PDB file of C-alpha atoms in Angstrom:
ATOM      1  CA  UNK Q   1       0.000   0.000   0.000  1.00 74.00           C
ATOM      2  CA  UNK Q   2       1.322   3.456  -0.892  1.00 66.00           C
ATOM      3  CA  UNK Q   3       1.137   6.635   1.097  1.00 71.00           C
ATOM      4  CA  UNK Q   4      -0.861   9.404  -0.548  1.00 71.00           C
ATOM      5  CA  UNK Q   5       2.126  11.748  -0.280  1.00 67.00           C
ATOM      6  CA  UNK Q   6       4.085   9.462  -2.622  1.00 67.00           C
ATOM      7  CA  UNK Q   7       1.969  10.713  -5.554  1.00 66.00           C
ATOM      8  CA  UNK Q   8       1.828  14.389  -4.499  1.00 72.00           C
ATOM      9  CA  UNK Q   9       3.359  16.980  -6.794  1.00 71.00           C
ATOM     10  CA  UNK Q  10       5.454  19.853  -5.545  1.00 77.00           C
ATOM     11  CA  UNK Q  11       3.313  22.859  -6.584  1.00 73.00           C
ATOM     12  CA  UNK Q  12       6.238  25.275  -6.381  1.00 83.00           C
ATOM     13  CA  UNK Q  13       8.592  23.357  -8.672  1.00 86.00           C
ATOM     14  CA  UNK Q  14       5.695  22.565 -11.017  1.00 88.00           C
ATOM     15  CA  UNK Q  15       5.456  26.290 -11.815  1.00 90.00           C
ATOM     16  CA  UNK Q  16       8.944  27.596 -10.987  1.00 93.00           C
ATOM     17  CA  UNK Q  17      10.770  24.662 -12.584  1.00 94.00           C
ATOM     18  CA  UNK Q  18      13.580  22.320 -11.678  1.00 94.00           C
ATOM     19  CA  UNK Q  19      17.101  22.160 -13.083  1.00 95.00           C
ATOM     20  CA  UNK Q  20      17.840  19.266 -15.405  1.00 95.00           C
ATOM     21  CA  UNK Q  21      20.926  18.512 -17.463  1.00 95.00           C
ATOM     22  CA  UNK Q  22      20.718  18.283 -21.228  1.00 96.00           C
ATOM     23  CA  UNK Q  23      23.574  17.431 -23.624  1.00 92.00           C
ATOM     24  CA  UNK Q  24      27.075  18.849 -23.133  1.00 90.00           C
ATOM     25  CA  UNK Q  25      26.368  20.098 -19.595  1.00 91.00           C
ATOM     26  CA  UNK Q  26      23.592  22.440 -20.732  1.00 95.00           C
ATOM     27  CA  UNK Q  27      21.300  22.999 -17.770  1.00 97.00           C
ATOM     28  CA  UNK Q  28      17.650  23.805 -18.338  1.00 97.00           C
ATOM     29  CA  UNK Q  29      15.141  24.922 -15.736  1.00 97.00           C
ATOM     30  CA  UNK Q  30      11.907  23.257 -16.773  1.00 97.00           C
ATOM     31  CA  UNK Q  31       8.449  23.672 -15.254  1.00 96.00           C
ATOM     32  CA  UNK Q  32       5.727  21.047 -15.404  1.00 95.00           C
ATOM     33  CA  UNK Q  33       3.620  20.950 -18.560  1.00 94.00           C
ATOM     34  CA  UNK Q  34       0.079  22.026 -17.799  1.00 89.00           C
ATOM     35  CA  UNK Q  35       0.975  24.125 -14.769  1.00 94.00           C
ATOM     36  CA  UNK Q  36      -1.390  26.984 -13.913  1.00 93.00           C
ATOM     37  CA  UNK Q  37       0.819  29.683 -15.439  1.00 95.00           C
ATOM     38  CA  UNK Q  38       1.114  27.714 -18.700  1.00 94.00           C
ATOM     39  CA  UNK Q  39      -2.635  27.072 -18.903  1.00 93.00           C
ATOM     40  CA  UNK Q  40      -3.452  30.748 -18.368  1.00 94.00           C
ATOM     41  CA  UNK Q  41      -0.874  31.936 -20.909  1.00 93.00           C
ATOM     42  CA  UNK Q  42      -1.917  29.377 -23.537  1.00 88.00           C
ATOM     43  CA  UNK Q  43      -5.619  30.160 -23.053  1.00 87.00           C
ATOM     44  CA  UNK Q  44      -4.984  33.847 -23.839  1.00 90.00           C
ATOM     45  CA  UNK Q  45      -3.068  32.942 -26.994  1.00 86.00           C
ATOM     46  CA  UNK Q  46      -5.604  30.311 -28.013  1.00 81.00           C
ATOM     47  CA  UNK Q  47      -8.746  32.448 -27.584  1.00 79.00           C
ATOM     48  CA  UNK Q  48      -8.647  34.147 -31.022  1.00 76.00           C
ATOM     49  CA  UNK Q  49      -8.058  30.816 -32.788  1.00 69.00           C
ATOM     50  CA  UNK Q  50     -10.908  29.122 -30.922  1.00 67.00           C
ATOM     51  CA  UNK Q  51     -13.336  31.874 -31.944  1.00 64.00           C
ATOM     52  CA  UNK Q  52     -12.078  31.647 -35.522  1.00 64.00           C
ATOM     53  CA  UNK Q  53     -12.308  27.840 -35.740  1.00 63.00           C
ATOM     54  CA  UNK Q  54     -15.839  27.655 -34.269  1.00 64.00           C
ATOM     55  CA  UNK Q  55     -15.338  24.237 -32.727  1.00 62.00           C
ATOM     56  CA  UNK Q  56     -13.268  22.704 -35.527  1.00 65.00           C
ATOM     57  CA  UNK Q  57      -9.925  21.075 -34.846  1.00 65.00           C
ATOM     58  CA  UNK Q  58      -7.104  23.571 -35.143  1.00 61.00           C
ATOM     59  CA  UNK Q  59      -4.374  22.837 -37.695  1.00 62.00           C
ATOM     60  CA  UNK Q  60      -0.926  22.011 -36.288  1.00 64.00           C
ATOM     61  CA  UNK Q  61       0.617  25.290 -37.469  1.00 69.00           C
ATOM     62  CA  UNK Q  62      -2.011  27.238 -35.491  1.00 66.00           C
ATOM     63  CA  UNK Q  63      -1.413  25.135 -32.398  1.00 70.00           C
ATOM     64  CA  UNK Q  64       2.331  25.774 -32.687  1.00 74.00           C
ATOM     65  CA  UNK Q  65       1.636  29.523 -32.605  1.00 72.00           C
ATOM     66  CA  UNK Q  66       0.200  28.932 -29.150  1.00 79.00           C
ATOM     67  CA  UNK Q  67       2.312  26.062 -27.848  1.00 90.00           C
ATOM     68  CA  UNK Q  68       5.827  27.313 -28.542  1.00 93.00           C
ATOM     69  CA  UNK Q  69       5.341  30.809 -27.048  1.00 95.00           C
ATOM     70  CA  UNK Q  70       3.656  29.250 -24.010  1.00 95.00           C
ATOM     71  CA  UNK Q  71       6.542  26.789 -23.611  1.00 96.00           C
ATOM     72  CA  UNK Q  72       9.111  29.580 -24.018  1.00 97.00           C
ATOM     73  CA  UNK Q  73       7.374  31.738 -21.405  1.00 96.00           C
ATOM     74  CA  UNK Q  74       6.089  29.180 -18.898  1.00 97.00           C
ATOM     75  CA  UNK Q  75       7.882  25.830 -19.299  1.00 97.00           C
ATOM     76  CA  UNK Q  76      11.513  26.549 -20.238  1.00 98.00           C
ATOM     77  CA  UNK Q  77      12.052  29.169 -17.547  1.00 97.00           C
ATOM     78  CA  UNK Q  78      15.843  29.495 -17.491  1.00 97.00           C
ATOM     79  CA  UNK Q  79      19.090  27.966 -18.718  1.00 97.00           C
ATOM     80  CA  UNK Q  80      22.801  27.825 -17.961  1.00 95.00           C
ATOM     81  CA  UNK Q  81      25.886  26.903 -19.984  1.00 93.00           C
ATOM     82  CA  UNK Q  82      24.539  27.808 -23.431  1.00 91.00           C
ATOM     83  CA  UNK Q  83      27.029  29.788 -25.499  1.00 89.00           C
ATOM     84  CA  UNK Q  84      27.190  31.560 -28.841  1.00 84.00           C
ATOM     85  CA  UNK Q  85      29.753  30.337 -31.367  1.00 84.00           C
ATOM     86  CA  UNK Q  86      32.139  33.020 -30.055  1.00 90.00           C
ATOM     87  CA  UNK Q  87      31.984  31.546 -26.531  1.00 88.00           C
ATOM     88  CA  UNK Q  88      29.828  34.202 -24.881  1.00 90.00           C
ATOM     89  CA  UNK Q  89      26.932  32.906 -22.826  1.00 89.00           C
ATOM     90  CA  UNK Q  90      23.357  33.391 -23.981  1.00 86.00           C
ATOM     91  CA  UNK Q  91      21.329  35.204 -21.398  1.00 92.00           C
ATOM     92  CA  UNK Q  92      17.977  33.541 -20.900  1.00 95.00           C
ATOM     93  CA  UNK Q  93      14.895  35.419 -22.037  1.00 96.00           C
ATOM     94  CA  UNK Q  94      11.497  34.118 -23.154  1.00 97.00           C
ATOM     95  CA  UNK Q  95      12.117  35.791 -26.526  1.00 96.00           C
ATOM     96  CA  UNK Q  96      15.448  34.010 -27.018  1.00 95.00           C
ATOM     97  CA  UNK Q  97      13.905  30.744 -25.826  1.00 96.00           C
ATOM     98  CA  UNK Q  98      11.104  31.115 -28.393  1.00 96.00           C
ATOM     99  CA  UNK Q  99      13.632  31.843 -31.137  1.00 95.00           C
ATOM    100  CA  UNK Q 100      15.603  28.694 -30.318  1.00 95.00           C
ATOM    101  CA  UNK Q 101      12.588  26.441 -29.746  1.00 95.00           C
ATOM    102  CA  UNK Q 102      11.087  27.589 -33.065  1.00 94.00           C
ATOM    103  CA  UNK Q 103      14.228  26.806 -35.059  1.00 94.00           C
ATOM    104  CA  UNK Q 104      14.029  23.386 -36.748  1.00 93.00           C
ATOM    105  CA  UNK Q 105      17.758  22.882 -36.043  1.00 95.00           C
ATOM    106  CA  UNK Q 106      16.902  22.571 -32.354  1.00 95.00           C
ATOM    107  CA  UNK Q 107      13.916  20.228 -32.591  1.00 95.00           C
ATOM    108  CA  UNK Q 108      15.660  17.748 -30.273  1.00 96.00           C
ATOM    109  CA  UNK Q 109      15.982  20.435 -27.601  1.00 96.00           C
ATOM    110  CA  UNK Q 110      12.296  21.319 -27.959  1.00 96.00           C
ATOM    111  CA  UNK Q 111      11.312  17.657 -27.712  1.00 96.00           C
ATOM    112  CA  UNK Q 112      13.518  17.200 -24.624  1.00 97.00           C
ATOM    113  CA  UNK Q 113      11.832  20.182 -22.941  1.00 97.00           C
ATOM    114  CA  UNK Q 114       8.378  18.809 -23.780  1.00 96.00           C
ATOM    115  CA  UNK Q 115       9.179  15.255 -22.645  1.00 96.00           C
ATOM    116  CA  UNK Q 116      10.788  16.437 -19.421  1.00 96.00           C
ATOM    117  CA  UNK Q 117       7.966  18.847 -18.604  1.00 96.00           C
ATOM    118  CA  UNK Q 118       5.460  16.041 -19.119  1.00 93.00           C
ATOM    119  CA  UNK Q 119       7.309  13.649 -16.797  1.00 91.00           C
ATOM    120  CA  UNK Q 120       5.333  14.214 -13.619  1.00 86.00           C
ATOM    121  CA  UNK Q 121       7.632  11.892 -11.663  1.00 86.00           C
ATOM    122  CA  UNK Q 122      10.401  14.507 -11.471  1.00 85.00           C
ATOM    123  CA  UNK Q 123       7.976  16.981  -9.897  1.00 86.00           C
ATOM    124  CA  UNK Q 124       6.944  14.641  -7.064  1.00 81.00           C
ATOM    125  CA  UNK Q 125       7.179  16.299  -3.647  1.00 68.00           C
ATOM    126  CA  UNK Q 126       8.478  13.165  -1.892  1.00 54.00           C
ATOM    127  CA  UNK Q 127      11.190  12.605  -4.507  1.00 52.00           C
ATOM    128  CA  UNK Q 128      12.418  16.185  -4.129  1.00 51.00           C
ATOM    129  CA  UNK Q 129      12.387  15.936  -0.327  1.00 52.00           C
ATOM    130  CA  UNK Q 130      14.452  12.740  -0.524  1.00 50.00           C
ATOM    131  CA  UNK Q 131      16.925  14.410  -2.889  1.00 51.00           C
ATOM    132  CA  UNK Q 132      17.261  17.408  -0.580  1.00 48.00           C
ATOM    133  CA  UNK Q 133      17.833  15.097   2.381  1.00 44.00           C
ATOM    134  CA  UNK Q 134      20.536  13.203   0.513  1.00 42.00           C
ATOM    135  CA  UNK Q 135      22.262  16.464  -0.396  1.00 39.00           C
ATOM    136  CA  UNK Q 136      22.213  17.596   3.239  1.00 40.00           C
ATOM    137  CA  UNK Q 137      23.689  14.282   4.402  1.00 38.00           C
ATOM    138  CA  UNK Q 138      26.425  14.249   1.776  1.00 36.00           C
ATOM    139  CA  UNK Q 139      27.354  17.889   2.321  1.00 40.00           C
ATOM    140  CA  UNK Q 140      27.686  17.376   6.084  1.00 41.00           C
ATOM    141  CA  UNK Q 141      30.151  14.554   5.544  1.00 45.00           C
ATOM    142  CA  UNK Q 142      27.827  11.753   6.716  1.00 44.00           C
TER     143      UNK Q 142
END
């Protein structure tokens, strides 16, 4: 039998994001897909298309006009260790995130962000508490 807390999500990290490592030591701060901020942002972007479609299924290119900006503003919330070709670091901004996520050259990055944000397991409260406890023990020398 499982304790109810074992399936609880951490509401803070679901919206604020957690740091995960991508290729070549790139670190991405990713929030949970479907968090309240994402839903609100996407609903605002989607409203004109819904009125226009009158209940019909929206084409993929219309959905992308909603999804990618919402992901860039509410799911991929920060990054570290991403550099230009000249070695200078990219500063995170939702605008820069949208530019990168919209570029077909970086489809694997976009897919990683989407898969990670949809993995509810990494946003579990109990899992994060255990990780924090392990960090405290290892940093104290025990």
